[in-house]
JSON list of C-alpha atoms in Angstrom, two decimals:
[
{"chain": "A", "resi": 548, "resn": "UNK", "atom": "CA", "xyz": [-23.88, -11.60, 13.74]},
{"chain": "A", "resi": 549, "resn": "UNK", "atom": "CA", "xyz": [-23.85, -12.78, 10.12]},
{"chain": "A", "resi": 550, "resn": "UNK", "atom": "CA", "xyz": [-20.96, -13.55, 7.84]},
{"chain": "A", "resi": 551, "resn": "UNK", "atom": "CA", "xyz": [-18.39, -10.92, 6.90]},
{"chain": "A", "resi": 552, "resn": "UNK", "atom": "CA", "xyz": [-19.75, -8.27, 4.54]},
{"chain": "A", "resi": 553, "resn": "UNK", "atom": "CA", "xyz": [-16.92, -6.78, 2.46]},
{"chain": "A", "resi": 554, "resn": "UNK", "atom": "CA", "xyz": [-19.23, -4.45, 0.53]},
{"chain": "A", "resi": 555, "resn": "UNK", "atom": "CA", "xyz": [-20.40, -2.68, 3.69]},
{"chain": "A", "resi": 556, "resn": "UNK", "atom": "CA", "xyz": [-16.80, -2.51, 4.98]},
{"chain": "A", "resi": 557, "resn": "UNK", "atom": "CA", "xyz": [-15.78, -1.01, 1.63]},
{"chain": "A", "resi": 558, "resn": "UNK", "atom": "CA", "xyz": [-18.47, 1.67, 1.85]},
{"chain": "A", "resi": 559, "resn": "UNK", "atom": "CA", "xyz": [-17.39, 2.52, 5.40]},
{"chain": "A", "resi": 560, "resn": "UNK", "atom": "CA", "xyz": [-13.67, 2.78, 4.64]},
{"chain": "A", "resi": 561, "resn": "UNK", "atom": "CA", "xyz": [-14.09, 4.53, 1.29]},
{"chain": "A", "resi": 562, "resn": "UNK", "atom": "CA", "xyz": [-16.36, 7.06, 2.96]},
{"chain": "A", "resi": 563, "resn": "UNK", "atom": "CA", "xyz": [-13.86, 7.79, 5.71]},
{"chain": "A", "resi": 564, "resn": "UNK", "atom": "CA", "xyz": [-10.89, 7.96, 3.34]},
{"chain": "A", "resi": 565, "resn": "UNK", "atom": "CA", "xyz": [-12.75, 10.34, 1.04]},
{"chain": "A", "resi": 566, "resn": "UNK", "atom": "CA", "xyz": [-14.01, 12.68, 3.75]},
{"chain": "A", "resi": 567, "resn": "UNK", "atom": "CA", "xyz": [-11.39, 12.47, 6.52]},
{"chain": "A", "resi": 568, "resn": "UNK", "atom": "CA", "xyz": [-7.97, 12.12, 4.88]},
{"chain": "A", "resi": 569, "resn": "UNK", "atom": "CA", "xyz": [-5.98, 15.34, 4.71]},
{"chain": "A", "resi": 570, "resn": "UNK", "atom": "CA", "xyz": [-6.00, 16.87, 1.20]},
{"chain": "A", "resi": 571, "resn": "UNK", "atom": "CA", "xyz": [-2.20, 17.10, 1.32]},
{"chain": "A", "resi": 572, "resn": "UNK", "atom": "CA", "xyz": [-1.86, 13.31, 1.14]},
{"chain": "A", "resi": 573, "resn": "UNK", "atom": "CA", "xyz": [-0.88, 13.52, -2.52]},
{"chain": "A", "resi": 574, "resn": "UNK", "atom": "CA", "xyz": [0.44, 9.95, -2.54]},
{"chain": "A", "resi": 575, "resn": "UNK", "atom": "CA", "xyz": [-1.51, 8.26, 0.27]},
{"chain": "A", "resi": 576, "resn": "UNK", "atom": "CA", "xyz": [-4.88, 9.74, -0.70]},
{"chain": "A", "resi": 577, "resn": "UNK", "atom": "CA", "xyz": [-8.03, 7.66, -1.26]},
{"chain": "A", "resi": 578, "resn": "UNK", "atom": "CA", "xyz": [-6.83, 6.81, -4.79]},
{"chain": "A", "resi": 579, "resn": "UNK", "atom": "CA", "xyz": [-3.81, 4.92, -3.39]},
{"chain": "A", "resi": 580, "resn": "UNK", "atom": "CA", "xyz": [-6.01, 2.49, -1.48]},
{"chain": "A", "resi": 581, "resn": "UNK", "atom": "CA", "xyz": [-9.05, 2.26, -3.73]},
{"chain": "A", "resi": 582, "resn": "UNK", "atom": "CA", "xyz": [-7.48, 2.45, -7.20]},
{"chain": "A", "resi": 583, "resn": "UNK", "atom": "CA", "xyz": [-3.91, 1.21, -6.63]},
{"chain": "A", "resi": 584, "resn": "UNK", "atom": "CA", "xyz": [-3.42, -1.19, -3.73]},
{"chain": "A", "resi": 585, "resn": "UNK", "atom": "CA", "xyz": [-6.78, -2.97, -3.62]},
{"chain": "A", "resi": 586, "resn": "UNK", "atom": "CA", "xyz": [-6.85, -3.73, -7.38]},
{"chain": "A", "resi": 587, "resn": "UNK", "atom": "CA", "xyz": [-3.15, -4.70, -7.30]},
{"chain": "A", "resi": 588, "resn": "UNK", "atom": "CA", "xyz": [-3.79, -7.13, -4.43]},
{"chain": "A", "resi": 589, "resn": "UNK", "atom": "CA", "xyz": [-6.66, -8.73, -6.35]},
{"chain": "A", "resi": 590, "resn": "UNK", "atom": "CA", "xyz": [-4.57, -8.94, -9.52]},
{"chain": "A", "resi": 591, "resn": "UNK", "atom": "CA", "xyz": [-1.60, -10.53, -7.76]},
{"chain": "A", "resi": 592, "resn": "UNK", "atom": "CA", "xyz": [-3.88, -12.99, -5.95]},
{"chain": "A", "resi": 593, "resn": "UNK", "atom": "CA", "xyz": [-5.36, -14.06, -9.29]},
{"chain": "A", "resi": 594, "resn": "UNK", "atom": "CA", "xyz": [-1.89, -14.48, -10.81]},
{"chain": "A", "resi": 595, "resn": "UNK", "atom": "CA", "xyz": [-0.89, -16.53, -7.76]},
{"chain": "A", "resi": 596, "resn": "UNK", "atom": "CA", "xyz": [-3.96, -18.75, -8.38]},
{"chain": "A", "resi": 597, "resn": "UNK", "atom": "CA", "xyz": [-5.59, -17.91, -5.06]},
{"chain": "A", "resi": 598, "resn": "UNK", "atom": "CA", "xyz": [-9.25, -18.77, -5.58]},
{"chain": "A", "resi": 599, "resn": "UNK", "atom": "CA", "xyz": [-10.27, -19.41, -1.97]},
{"chain": "A", "resi": 600, "resn": "UNK", "atom": "CA", "xyz": [-12.96, -16.85, -1.14]},
{"chain": "A", "resi": 601, "resn": "UNK", "atom": "CA", "xyz": [-12.05, -16.79, 2.57]},
{"chain": "A", "resi": 602, "resn": "UNK", "atom": "CA", "xyz": [-8.42, -15.93, 1.80]},
{"chain": "A", "resi": 603, "resn": "UNK", "atom": "CA", "xyz": [-9.41, -13.32, -0.77]},
{"chain": "A", "resi": 604, "resn": "UNK", "atom": "CA", "xyz": [-11.75, -11.69, 1.73]},
{"chain": "A", "resi": 605, "resn": "UNK", "atom": "CA", "xyz": [-8.93, -11.32, 4.27]},
{"chain": "A", "resi": 606, "resn": "UNK", "atom": "CA", "xyz": [-6.55, -9.90, 1.65]},
{"chain": "A", "resi": 607, "resn": "UNK", "atom": "CA", "xyz": [-9.05, -7.44, 0.18]},
{"chain": "A", "resi": 608, "resn": "UNK", "atom": "CA", "xyz": [-10.18, -6.23, 3.61]},
{"chain": "A", "resi": 609, "resn": "UNK", "atom": "CA", "xyz": [-6.59, -5.68, 4.76]},
{"chain": "A", "resi": 610, "resn": "UNK", "atom": "CA", "xyz": [-5.78, -3.79, 1.54]},
{"chain": "A", "resi": 611, "resn": "UNK", "atom": "CA", "xyz": [-8.88, -1.66, 2.10]},
{"chain": "A", "resi": 612, "resn": "UNK", "atom": "CA", "xyz": [-7.92, -0.78, 5.69]},
{"chain": "A", "resi": 613, "resn": "UNK", "atom": "CA", "xyz": [-4.13, -0.62, 5.36]},
{"chain": "A", "resi": 614, "resn": "UNK", "atom": "CA", "xyz": [-3.83, 3.19, 5.21]},
{"chain": "A", "resi": 615, "resn": "UNK", "atom": "CA", "xyz": [-6.92, 4.33, 7.11]},
{"chain": "A", "resi": 616, "resn": "UNK", "atom": "CA", "xyz": [-4.65, 5.22, 10.04]},
{"chain": "A", "resi": 617, "resn": "UNK", "atom": "CA", "xyz": [-3.59, 8.34, 8.14]},
{"chain": "A", "resi": 618, "resn": "UNK", "atom": "CA", "xyz": [-6.89, 9.94, 9.16]},
{"chain": "A", "resi": 619, "resn": "UNK", "atom": "CA", "xyz": [-5.46, 10.20, 12.68]},
{"chain": "A", "resi": 620, "resn": "UNK", "atom": "CA", "xyz": [-1.66, 10.38, 12.44]},
{"chain": "A", "resi": 621, "resn": "UNK", "atom": "CA", "xyz": [0.86, 10.61, 9.60]},
{"chain": "A", "resi": 622, "resn": "UNK", "atom": "CA", "xyz": [3.66, 8.83, 11.47]},
{"chain": "A", "resi": 623, "resn": "UNK", "atom": "CA", "xyz": [1.85, 5.87, 13.07]},
{"chain": "A", "resi": 624, "resn": "UNK", "atom": "CA", "xyz": [-0.45, 4.82, 10.25]},
{"chain": "A", "resi": 625, "resn": "UNK", "atom": "CA", "xyz": [-0.22, 1.01, 10.41]},
{"chain": "A", "resi": 626, "resn": "UNK", "atom": "CA", "xyz": [-0.86, 0.47, 14.16]},
{"chain": "A", "resi": 627, "resn": "UNK", "atom": "CA", "xyz": [-3.77, 2.94, 13.99]},
{"chain": "A", "resi": 628, "resn": "UNK", "atom": "CA", "xyz": [-5.16, 1.21, 10.90]},
{"chain": "A", "resi": 629, "resn": "UNK", "atom": "CA", "xyz": [-4.95, -2.15, 12.69]},
{"chain": "A", "resi": 630, "resn": "UNK", "atom": "CA", "xyz": [-6.76, -0.68, 15.70]},
{"chain": "A", "resi": 631, "resn": "UNK", "atom": "CA", "xyz": [-9.54, 0.81, 13.55]},
{"chain": "A", "resi": 632, "resn": "UNK", "atom": "CA", "xyz": [-9.96, -2.55, 11.82]},
{"chain": "A", "resi": 633, "resn": "UNK", "atom": "CA", "xyz": [-10.28, -4.28, 15.20]},
{"chain": "A", "resi": 634, "resn": "UNK", "atom": "CA", "xyz": [-12.83, -1.71, 16.37]},
{"chain": "A", "resi": 635, "resn": "UNK", "atom": "CA", "xyz": [-15.03, -1.66, 13.28]},
{"chain": "A", "resi": 636, "resn": "UNK", "atom": "CA", "xyz": [-14.86, -5.04, 11.52]},
{"chain": "A", "resi": 637, "resn": "UNK", "atom": "CA", "xyz": [-17.03, -6.86, 14.10]},
{"chain": "A", "resi": 638, "resn": "UNK", "atom": "CA", "xyz": [-19.83, -4.50, 13.03]},
{"chain": "A", "resi": 639, "resn": "UNK", "atom": "CA", "xyz": [-19.50, -5.86, 9.49]},
{"chain": "A", "resi": 640, "resn": "UNK", "atom": "CA", "xyz": [-19.70, -9.50, 10.57]},
{"chain": "A", "resi": 641, "resn": "UNK", "atom": "CA", "xyz": [-15.99, -10.37, 10.73]},
{"chain": "A", "resi": 642, "resn": "UNK", "atom": "CA", "xyz": [-14.89, -12.95, 13.30]},
{"chain": "A", "resi": 643, "resn": "UNK", "atom": "CA", "xyz": [-12.11, -12.38, 15.82]},
{"chain": "A", "resi": 644, "resn": "UNK", "atom": "CA", "xyz": [-9.88, -14.84, 13.91]},
{"chain": "A", "resi": 645, "resn": "UNK", "atom": "CA", "xyz": [-10.47, -13.04, 10.61]},
{"chain": "A", "resi": 646, "resn": "UNK", "atom": "CA", "xyz": [-9.66, -9.73, 12.28]},
{"chain": "A", "resi": 647, "resn": "UNK", "atom": "CA", "xyz": [-6.46, -11.15, 13.78]},
{"chain": "A", "resi": 648, "resn": "UNK", "atom": "CA", "xyz": [-5.22, -12.14, 10.31]},
{"chain": "A", "resi": 649, "resn": "UNK", "atom": "CA", "xyz": [-6.32, -8.83, 8.74]},
{"chain": "A", "resi": 650, "resn": "UNK", "atom": "CA", "xyz": [-4.49, -6.84, 11.43]},
{"chain": "A", "resi": 651, "resn": "UNK", "atom": "CA", "xyz": [-1.33, -8.83, 10.73]},
{"chain": "A", "resi": 652, "resn": "UNK", "atom": "CA", "xyz": [-1.65, -8.11, 7.02]},
{"chain": "A", "resi": 653, "resn": "UNK", "atom": "CA", "xyz": [-2.02, -4.39, 7.71]},
{"chain": "A", "resi": 654, "resn": "UNK", "atom": "CA", "xyz": [0.96, -4.24, 10.07]},
{"chain": "A", "resi": 655, "resn": "UNK", "atom": "CA", "xyz": [3.29, -6.06, 7.66]},
{"chain": "A", "resi": 656, "resn": "UNK", "atom": "CA", "xyz": [2.97, -3.23, 5.11]},
{"chain": "A", "resi": 657, "resn": "UNK", "atom": "CA", "xyz": [5.12, -1.00, 7.35]},
{"chain": "A", "resi": 658, "resn": "UNK", "atom": "CA", "xyz": [8.65, -0.47, 6.02]},
{"chain": "A", "resi": 659, "resn": "UNK", "atom": "CA", "xyz": [10.87, -2.41, 6.07]},
{"chain": "A", "resi": 660, "resn": "UNK", "atom": "CA", "xyz": [8.44, -5.06, 4.90]},
{"chain": "A", "resi": 661, "resn": "UNK", "atom": "CA", "xyz": [8.97, -8.54, 6.39]},
{"chain": "A", "resi": 662, "resn": "UNK", "atom": "CA", "xyz": [6.16, -10.83, 5.21]},
{"chain": "A", "resi": 663, "resn": "UNK", "atom": "CA", "xyz": [5.97, -14.44, 6.44]},
{"chain": "A", "resi": 664, "resn": "UNK", "atom": "CA", "xyz": [3.33, -16.01, 4.17]},
{"chain": "A", "resi": 665, "resn": "UNK", "atom": "CA", "xyz": [1.83, -15.62, 0.72]},
{"chain": "A", "resi": 666, "resn": "UNK", "atom": "CA", "xyz": [-0.99, -13.24, 1.69]},
{"chain": "A", "resi": 667, "resn": "UNK", "atom": "CA", "xyz": [1.49, -11.00, 3.51]},
{"chain": "A", "resi": 668, "resn": "UNK", "atom": "CA", "xyz": [3.80, -11.09, 0.48]},
{"chain": "A", "resi": 669, "resn": "UNK", "atom": "CA", "xyz": [0.94, -10.13, -1.82]},
{"chain": "A", "resi": 670, "resn": "UNK", "atom": "CA", "xyz": [-0.20, -7.13, 0.21]},
{"chain": "A", "resi": 671, "resn": "UNK", "atom": "CA", "xyz": [3.40, -5.91, 0.53]},
{"chain": "A", "resi": 672, "resn": "UNK", "atom": "CA", "xyz": [3.90, -6.18, -3.23]},
{"chain": "A", "resi": 673, "resn": "UNK", "atom": "CA", "xyz": [0.56, -4.51, -3.91]},
{"chain": "A", "resi": 674, "resn": "UNK", "atom": "CA", "xyz": [1.45, -1.59, -1.62]},
{"chain": "A", "resi": 675, "resn": "UNK", "atom": "CA", "xyz": [4.63, -0.92, -3.63]},
{"chain": "A", "resi": 676, "resn": "UNK", "atom": "CA", "xyz": [3.17, -1.81, -7.02]},
{"chain": "A", "resi": 677, "resn": "UNK", "atom": "CA", "xyz": [3.98, 1.64, -8.42]},
{"chain": "A", "resi": 678, "resn": "UNK", "atom": "CA", "xyz": [7.74, 0.98, -8.21]},
{"chain": "A", "resi": 679, "resn": "UNK", "atom": "CA", "xyz": [7.37, -1.20, -11.29]},
{"chain": "A", "resi": 680, "resn": "UNK", "atom": "CA", "xyz": [4.84, 0.82, -13.24]},
{"chain": "A", "resi": 681, "resn": "UNK", "atom": "CA", "xyz": [5.17, 3.34, -16.05]},
{"chain": "A", "resi": 682, "resn": "UNK", "atom": "CA", "xyz": [3.68, 6.07, -13.80]},
{"chain": "A", "resi": 683, "resn": "UNK", "atom": "CA", "xyz": [6.52, 5.66, -11.28]},
{"chain": "A", "resi": 684, "resn": "UNK", "atom": "CA", "xyz": [7.90, 9.20, -11.81]},
{"chain": "A", "resi": 685, "resn": "UNK", "atom": "CA", "xyz": [4.45, 10.72, -11.23]},
{"chain": "A", "resi": 686, "resn": "UNK", "atom": "CA", "xyz": [3.78, 8.72, -8.07]},
{"chain": "A", "resi": 687, "resn": "UNK", "atom": "CA", "xyz": [7.30, 9.38, -6.79]},
{"chain": "A", "resi": 688, "resn": "UNK", "atom": "CA", "xyz": [6.87, 13.14, -7.17]},
{"chain": "A", "resi": 689, "resn": "UNK", "atom": "CA", "xyz": [3.50, 12.97, -5.42]},
{"chain": "A", "resi": 690, "resn": "UNK", "atom": "CA", "xyz": [5.20, 11.26, -2.46]},
{"chain": "A", "resi": 691, "resn": "UNK", "atom": "CA", "xyz": [7.94, 13.91, -2.40]},
{"chain": "A", "resi": 692, "resn": "UNK", "atom": "CA", "xyz": [5.26, 16.64, -2.40]},
{"chain": "A", "resi": 693, "resn": "UNK", "atom": "CA", "xyz": [3.37, 14.87, 0.40]},
{"chain": "A", "resi": 694, "resn": "UNK", "atom": "CA", "xyz": [6.47, 14.53, 2.57]},
{"chain": "A", "resi": 695, "resn": "UNK", "atom": "CA", "xyz": [7.25, 18.22, 2.07]},
{"chain": "A", "resi": 696, "resn": "UNK", "atom": "CA", "xyz": [3.73, 19.09, 3.20]},
{"chain": "A", "resi": 697, "resn": "UNK", "atom": "CA", "xyz": [4.41, 17.11, 6.38]},
{"chain": "A", "resi": 698, "resn": "UNK", "atom": "CA", "xyz": [7.68, 18.87, 7.24]},
{"chain": "A", "resi": 699, "resn": "UNK", "atom": "CA", "xyz": [10.09, 16.57, 5.38]},
{"chain": "A", "resi": 700, "resn": "UNK", "atom": "CA", "xyz": [11.39, 18.73, 2.54]},
{"chain": "A", "resi": 701, "resn": "UNK", "atom": "CA", "xyz": [13.85, 16.75, 0.40]},
{"chain": "A", "resi": 702, "resn": "UNK", "atom": "CA", "xyz": [15.64, 18.58, -2.45]},
{"chain": "A", "resi": 703, "resn": "UNK", "atom": "CA", "xyz": [15.22, 17.09, -5.93]},
{"chain": "A", "resi": 704, "resn": "UNK", "atom": "CA", "xyz": [18.82, 15.88, -6.20]},
{"chain": "A", "resi": 705, "resn": "UNK", "atom": "CA", "xyz": [18.61, 14.06, -2.87]},
{"chain": "A", "resi": 706, "resn": "UNK", "atom": "CA", "xyz": [15.15, 12.75, -3.67]},
{"chain": "A", "resi": 707, "resn": "UNK", "atom": "CA", "xyz": [16.13, 10.99, -6.89]},
{"chain": "A", "resi": 708, "resn": "UNK", "atom": "CA", "xyz": [19.22, 9.56, -5.19]},
{"chain": "A", "resi": 709, "resn": "UNK", "atom": "CA", "xyz": [17.11, 8.18, -2.34]},
{"chain": "A", "resi": 710, "resn": "UNK", "atom": "CA", "xyz": [14.57, 6.77, -4.76]},
{"chain": "A", "resi": 711, "resn": "UNK", "atom": "CA", "xyz": [17.28, 4.99, -6.73]},
{"chain": "A", "resi": 712, "resn": "UNK", "atom": "CA", "xyz": [18.77, 3.46, -3.58]},
{"chain": "A", "resi": 713, "resn": "UNK", "atom": "CA", "xyz": [15.29, 2.33, -2.52]},
{"chain": "A", "resi": 714, "resn": "UNK", "atom": "CA", "xyz": [14.46, 0.75, -5.89]},
{"chain": "A", "resi": 715, "resn": "UNK", "atom": "CA", "xyz": [17.85, -0.94, -6.15]},
{"chain": "A", "resi": 716, "resn": "UNK", "atom": "CA", "xyz": [17.42, -2.43, -2.69]},
{"chain": "A", "resi": 717, "resn": "UNK", "atom": "CA", "xyz": [13.80, -3.47, -3.25]},
{"chain": "A", "resi": 718, "resn": "UNK", "atom": "CA", "xyz": [12.66, -6.90, -4.38]},
{"chain": "A", "resi": 719, "resn": "UNK", "atom": "CA", "xyz": [9.12, -8.01, -4.97]},
{"chain": "A", "resi": 720, "resn": "UNK", "atom": "CA", "xyz": [8.28, -11.05, -2.86]},
{"chain": "A", "resi": 721, "resn": "UNK", "atom": "CA", "xyz": [5.90, -12.90, -5.18]},
{"chain": "A", "resi": 722, "resn": "UNK", "atom": "CA", "xyz": [6.63, -14.49, -8.54]},
{"chain": "A", "resi": 723, "resn": "UNK", "atom": "CA", "xyz": [3.49, -12.76, -9.81]},
{"chain": "A", "resi": 724, "resn": "UNK", "atom": "CA", "xyz": [4.76, -9.27, -8.96]},
{"chain": "A", "resi": 725, "resn": "UNK", "atom": "CA", "xyz": [8.24, -10.00, -10.29]},
{"chain": "A", "resi": 726, "resn": "UNK", "atom": "CA", "xyz": [6.92, -11.21, -13.62]},
{"chain": "A", "resi": 727, "resn": "UNK", "atom": "CA", "xyz": [4.52, -8.28, -13.84]},
{"chain": "A", "resi": 728, "resn": "UNK", "atom": "CA", "xyz": [6.72, -5.42, -12.59]},
{"chain": "A", "resi": 729, "resn": "UNK", "atom": "CA", "xyz": [10.46, -6.24, -12.58]},
{"chain": "A", "resi": 730, "resn": "UNK", "atom": "CA", "xyz": [11.12, -5.24, -16.22]},
{"chain": "A", "resi": 731, "resn": "UNK", "atom": "CA", "xyz": [9.55, -1.80, -15.78]},
{"chain": "A", "resi": 732, "resn": "UNK", "atom": "CA", "xyz": [11.22, -1.38, -12.39]},
{"chain": "A", "resi": 733, "resn": "UNK", "atom": "CA", "xyz": [14.58, -1.88, -14.12]},
{"chain": "A", "resi": 734, "resn": "UNK", "atom": "CA", "xyz": [13.54, 0.82, -16.62]},
{"chain": "A", "resi": 735, "resn": "UNK", "atom": "CA", "xyz": [12.63, 3.09, -13.71]},
{"chain": "A", "resi": 736, "resn": "UNK", "atom": "CA", "xyz": [16.07, 2.55, -12.16]},
{"chain": "A", "resi": 737, "resn": "UNK", "atom": "CA", "xyz": [17.67, 3.51, -15.48]},
{"chain": "A", "resi": 738, "resn": "UNK", "atom": "CA", "xyz": [15.49, 6.64, -15.53]},
{"chain": "A", "resi": 739, "resn": "UNK", "atom": "CA", "xyz": [16.71, 7.52, -12.03]},
{"chain": "A", "resi": 740, "resn": "UNK", "atom": "CA", "xyz": [20.34, 6.95, -13.01]},
{"chain": "A", "resi": 741, "resn": "UNK", "atom": "CA", "xyz": [19.97, 9.36, -15.94]},
{"chain": "A", "resi": 742, "resn": "UNK", "atom": "CA", "xyz": [18.12, 11.87, -13.74]},
{"chain": "A", "resi": 743, "resn": "UNK", "atom": "CA", "xyz": [20.97, 11.81, -11.19]},
{"chain": "A", "resi": 744, "resn": "UNK", "atom": "CA", "xyz": [23.62, 12.03, -13.91]},
{"chain": "A", "resi": 745, "resn": "UNK", "atom": "CA", "xyz": [22.11, 15.27, -15.21]}
]
């Protein structure tokens, strides 16, 4: 068994996300992992001055796998994702110790997030990156639509109220995420306050 091959793991996961995820995952679709969370994790790691290739490999692989559990079950995503990582990563040259860390990084993304080290903080912040972005309203509505498709219909008035409570109670864990996203997150809270007021 050779060294860990992220590129092959990426092809495997991207292929499964693209072909096996339900089309009604409007928020947690392939785009969330491949175009939101993985790039956000890499960006936050760079801002946190993490240059160690071994650490970056663990972070990127966990970000890649963190939502693959949705191919099997909507409610138990993280434990399933951790199991799939354990089952498949040896094939791509990952060691048992690497897989242990990656599984921990996947599991810590479950809400409420409780990270214990910098890598765990980064993946948690990357997973909720959209809370502090200008496309927050769009991503929020896609999550509302997804929940409705899975039997959790939440009226608009209740939805915006819940979103405001969530944003007000949320704090990014890393200095990098706070400096990058806190100002826009405050704007998003003001948007929600005006939405609720009307």
